[in-house]
PDB file of C-alpha atoms in Angstrom:
ATOM      1  CA  UNK A   1       0.124  -0.319   0.165  1.00 92.00           C
ATOM      2  CA  UNK A   2       1.600   3.058  -0.865  1.00 96.00           C
ATOM      3  CA  UNK A   3       0.104   6.248   1.694  1.00 97.00           C
ATOM      4  CA  UNK A   4       0.323  10.050   0.450  1.00 97.00           C
ATOM      5  CA  UNK A   5      -0.904  12.279   3.185  1.00 97.00           C
ATOM      6  CA  UNK A   6      -1.615  16.001   2.976  1.00 96.00           C
ATOM      7  CA  UNK A   7      -2.999  18.659   4.630  1.00 97.00           C
ATOM      8  CA  UNK A   8      -0.701  19.878   7.241  1.00 96.00           C
ATOM      9  CA  UNK A   9       0.179  23.425   7.641  1.00 97.00           C
ATOM     10  CA  UNK A  10       0.561  26.389  10.332  1.00 98.00           C
ATOM     11  CA  UNK A  11      -2.640  27.459  12.133  1.00 98.00           C
ATOM     12  CA  UNK A  12      -3.380  29.502  15.760  1.00 98.00           C
ATOM     13  CA  UNK A  13      -4.515  27.626  18.610  1.00 98.00           C
ATOM     14  CA  UNK A  14      -7.626  27.049  18.896  1.00 98.00           C
ATOM     15  CA  UNK A  15      -7.862  26.718  15.081  1.00 98.00           C
ATOM     16  CA  UNK A  16      -8.641  23.577  12.558  1.00 98.00           C
ATOM     17  CA  UNK A  17      -7.020  21.581  10.170  1.00 98.00           C
ATOM     18  CA  UNK A  18      -8.242  18.785   7.916  1.00 98.00           C
ATOM     19  CA  UNK A  19      -5.239  16.133   7.385  1.00 98.00           C
ATOM     20  CA  UNK A  20      -5.925  13.410   4.563  1.00 98.00           C
ATOM     21  CA  UNK A  21      -4.531  10.219   3.341  1.00 98.00           C
ATOM     22  CA  UNK A  22      -4.861   8.796  -0.082  1.00 98.00           C
ATOM     23  CA  UNK A  23      -4.200   4.970  -0.347  1.00 97.00           C
ATOM     24  CA  UNK A  24      -3.160   3.064  -3.382  1.00 94.00           C
ATOM     25  CA  UNK A  25      -1.596  -0.271  -4.583  1.00 89.00           C
ATOM     26  CA  UNK A  26      -3.552  -2.952  -2.269  1.00 84.00           C
ATOM     27  CA  UNK A  27      -7.518  -3.474  -1.216  1.00 92.00           C
ATOM     28  CA  UNK A  28      -8.127  -0.289   1.112  1.00 95.00           C
ATOM     29  CA  UNK A  29     -10.734  -1.896   2.826  1.00 94.00           C
ATOM     30  CA  UNK A  30      -8.487  -4.763   3.849  1.00 94.00           C
ATOM     31  CA  UNK A  31      -6.410  -2.258   6.331  1.00 96.00           C
ATOM     32  CA  UNK A  32      -7.248  -0.636   9.375  1.00 97.00           C
ATOM     33  CA  UNK A  33      -5.629   3.131   9.400  1.00 98.00           C
ATOM     34  CA  UNK A  34      -3.870   4.727  11.771  1.00 98.00           C
ATOM     35  CA  UNK A  35      -2.865   8.743  12.814  1.00 98.00           C
ATOM     36  CA  UNK A  36       0.642   8.986  14.212  1.00 98.00           C
ATOM     37  CA  UNK A  37       2.654  12.244  15.245  1.00 98.00           C
ATOM     38  CA  UNK A  38       5.880  12.964  15.847  1.00 98.00           C
ATOM     39  CA  UNK A  39       7.571  15.811  17.175  1.00 96.00           C
ATOM     40  CA  UNK A  40      11.028  16.469  17.355  1.00 93.00           C
ATOM     41  CA  UNK A  41      13.064  14.580  19.906  1.00 95.00           C
ATOM     42  CA  UNK A  42      10.195  12.784  20.859  1.00 96.00           C
ATOM     43  CA  UNK A  43       8.970   9.036  19.792  1.00 97.00           C
ATOM     44  CA  UNK A  44       6.058   8.519  17.298  1.00 97.00           C
ATOM     45  CA  UNK A  45       3.126   8.706  19.132  1.00 98.00           C
ATOM     46  CA  UNK A  46      -0.631   6.749  18.346  1.00 98.00           C
ATOM     47  CA  UNK A  47      -2.916   9.705  17.768  1.00 98.00           C
ATOM     48  CA  UNK A  48      -6.197   7.651  16.448  1.00 98.00           C
ATOM     49  CA  UNK A  49      -7.075   4.350  14.605  1.00 98.00           C
ATOM     50  CA  UNK A  50     -10.191   3.360  12.462  1.00 97.00           C
ATOM     51  CA  UNK A  51     -11.183   0.016  11.454  1.00 96.00           C
ATOM     52  CA  UNK A  52     -11.170  -1.433   8.333  1.00 95.00           C
ATOM     53  CA  UNK A  53     -15.091  -1.025   8.189  1.00 93.00           C
ATOM     54  CA  UNK A  54     -14.907   2.481   9.671  1.00 95.00           C
ATOM     55  CA  UNK A  55     -17.223   0.946  12.680  1.00 94.00           C
ATOM     56  CA  UNK A  56     -14.800   1.263  15.087  1.00 95.00           C
ATOM     57  CA  UNK A  57     -12.414   3.847  16.239  1.00 97.00           C
ATOM     58  CA  UNK A  58      -9.888   4.390  18.846  1.00 98.00           C
ATOM     59  CA  UNK A  59      -8.502   7.849  19.779  1.00 98.00           C
ATOM     60  CA  UNK A  60      -5.560   8.834  22.540  1.00 98.00           C
ATOM     61  CA  UNK A  61      -7.010  10.541  25.188  1.00 98.00           C
ATOM     62  CA  UNK A  62      -5.074  13.877  24.468  1.00 98.00           C
ATOM     63  CA  UNK A  63      -7.202  14.230  21.537  1.00 98.00           C
ATOM     64  CA  UNK A  64     -10.628  12.886  22.368  1.00 98.00           C
ATOM     65  CA  UNK A  65     -13.388  15.293  21.673  1.00 98.00           C
ATOM     66  CA  UNK A  66     -11.341  17.401  19.389  1.00 98.00           C
ATOM     67  CA  UNK A  67     -10.014  15.188  16.660  1.00 98.00           C
ATOM     68  CA  UNK A  68     -12.496  12.893  14.413  1.00 98.00           C
ATOM     69  CA  UNK A  69     -11.382  10.160  12.149  1.00 98.00           C
ATOM     70  CA  UNK A  70     -13.069   9.179   9.159  1.00 98.00           C
ATOM     71  CA  UNK A  71     -12.383   7.089   5.827  1.00 98.00           C
ATOM     72  CA  UNK A  72     -14.102   6.093   2.574  1.00 98.00           C
ATOM     73  CA  UNK A  73     -13.316   3.080   1.320  1.00 97.00           C
ATOM     74  CA  UNK A  74     -14.869   4.107  -2.292  1.00 96.00           C
ATOM     75  CA  UNK A  75     -12.237   6.733  -2.657  1.00 97.00           C
ATOM     76  CA  UNK A  76      -9.491   5.060  -0.730  1.00 97.00           C
ATOM     77  CA  UNK A  77      -8.970   7.861   1.954  1.00 98.00           C
ATOM     78  CA  UNK A  78      -8.777   8.476   5.629  1.00 98.00           C
ATOM     79  CA  UNK A  79      -9.380  11.624   7.202  1.00 98.00           C
ATOM     80  CA  UNK A  80      -8.793  13.676   9.984  1.00 98.00           C
ATOM     81  CA  UNK A  81     -10.531  16.445  11.375  1.00 98.00           C
ATOM     82  CA  UNK A  82      -8.349  18.579  13.629  1.00 98.00           C
ATOM     83  CA  UNK A  83     -10.434  21.186  16.215  1.00 98.00           C
ATOM     84  CA  UNK A  84      -9.762  23.200  18.818  1.00 98.00           C
ATOM     85  CA  UNK A  85      -5.783  22.757  18.227  1.00 98.00           C
ATOM     86  CA  UNK A  86      -2.982  23.595  20.668  1.00 98.00           C
ATOM     87  CA  UNK A  87       0.544  24.190  20.685  1.00 97.00           C
ATOM     88  CA  UNK A  88       1.584  20.630  21.995  1.00 97.00           C
ATOM     89  CA  UNK A  89      -0.322  19.093  18.747  1.00 98.00           C
ATOM     90  CA  UNK A  90       2.462  20.483  16.873  1.00 98.00           C
ATOM     91  CA  UNK A  91       4.039  17.476  14.783  1.00 98.00           C
ATOM     92  CA  UNK A  92       4.304  15.652  11.929  1.00 98.00           C
ATOM     93  CA  UNK A  93       1.595  13.585  11.468  1.00 98.00           C
ATOM     94  CA  UNK A  94       1.737  10.323   9.475  1.00 98.00           C
ATOM     95  CA  UNK A  95      -0.715   8.200   8.195  1.00 98.00           C
ATOM     96  CA  UNK A  96      -0.375   4.397   8.421  1.00 98.00           C
ATOM     97  CA  UNK A  97      -1.901   1.049   7.357  1.00 97.00           C
ATOM     98  CA  UNK A  98      -2.096  -2.275   9.073  1.00 96.00           C
ATOM     99  CA  UNK A  99      -3.490  -5.350   7.117  1.00 94.00           C
ATOM    100  CA  UNK A 100      -6.736  -6.397   8.922  1.00 90.00           C
ATOM    101  CA  UNK A 101      -7.290  -9.922   7.881  1.00 77.00           C
ATOM    102  CA  UNK A 102      -7.240 -11.701  11.088  1.00 74.00           C
ATOM    103  CA  UNK A 103      -7.020  -8.772  13.359  1.00 77.00           C
ATOM    104  CA  UNK A 104      -9.718  -7.123  15.387  1.00 81.00           C
ATOM    105  CA  UNK A 105      -8.086  -5.026  17.760  1.00 89.00           C
ATOM    106  CA  UNK A 106      -6.930  -1.547  17.086  1.00 95.00           C
ATOM    107  CA  UNK A 107      -3.341  -1.013  17.555  1.00 95.00           C
ATOM    108  CA  UNK A 108      -1.782   2.177  19.113  1.00 97.00           C
ATOM    109  CA  UNK A 109       1.861   0.596  18.363  1.00 96.00           C
ATOM    110  CA  UNK A 110       3.714   2.104  15.578  1.00 97.00           C
ATOM    111  CA  UNK A 111       5.376  -1.386  15.028  1.00 96.00           C
ATOM    112  CA  UNK A 112       2.274  -3.340  14.279  1.00 95.00           C
ATOM    113  CA  UNK A 113       1.524  -1.241  11.304  1.00 96.00           C
ATOM    114  CA  UNK A 114       2.752  -2.521   7.941  1.00 95.00           C
ATOM    115  CA  UNK A 115       2.992   0.855   5.702  1.00 97.00           C
ATOM    116  CA  UNK A 116       3.430   4.444   6.195  1.00 98.00           C
ATOM    117  CA  UNK A 117       3.016   7.660   4.623  1.00 96.00           C
ATOM    118  CA  UNK A 118       5.603  10.205   4.250  1.00 94.00           C
ATOM    119  CA  UNK A 119       4.097  12.565   7.147  1.00 94.00           C
ATOM    120  CA  UNK A 120       2.897  16.246   6.979  1.00 97.00           C
ATOM    121  CA  UNK A 121       3.903  19.059   9.141  1.00 98.00           C
ATOM    122  CA  UNK A 122       1.692  20.532  11.456  1.00 98.00           C
ATOM    123  CA  UNK A 123       2.071  23.574  13.402  1.00 98.00           C
ATOM    124  CA  UNK A 124       0.189  25.431  15.953  1.00 98.00           C
ATOM    125  CA  UNK A 125       1.048  28.872  17.152  1.00 97.00           C
ATOM    126  CA  UNK A 126       0.383  30.071  20.394  1.00 94.00           C
TER     127      UNK A 126
END
């Protein structure tokens, strides 16, 4: 699966951004999808994941109520709507895919994902 993330940018605290990840190369609906982020000097951090059907989601506590993930299996895309952004949300955001043929649980662990996009920078100014 090839993943291409887009939509990052510079926004003031309290603002919103919408990230999008376009997938190609394999059957998109066979994959759980996740968003992770990494700030300078830190490890890659789980943000949110969505099941292959879109019926299940898991959010990091730090983004619950502010971020919303969605996917469109007809367009092979997964989006992340980010509202009420804070300076602590500043990071490079990566989308990732995990083959889900025998997997039900949504993983928060980066190494359990099979494919990664190139990342998109999100900067939130105070």
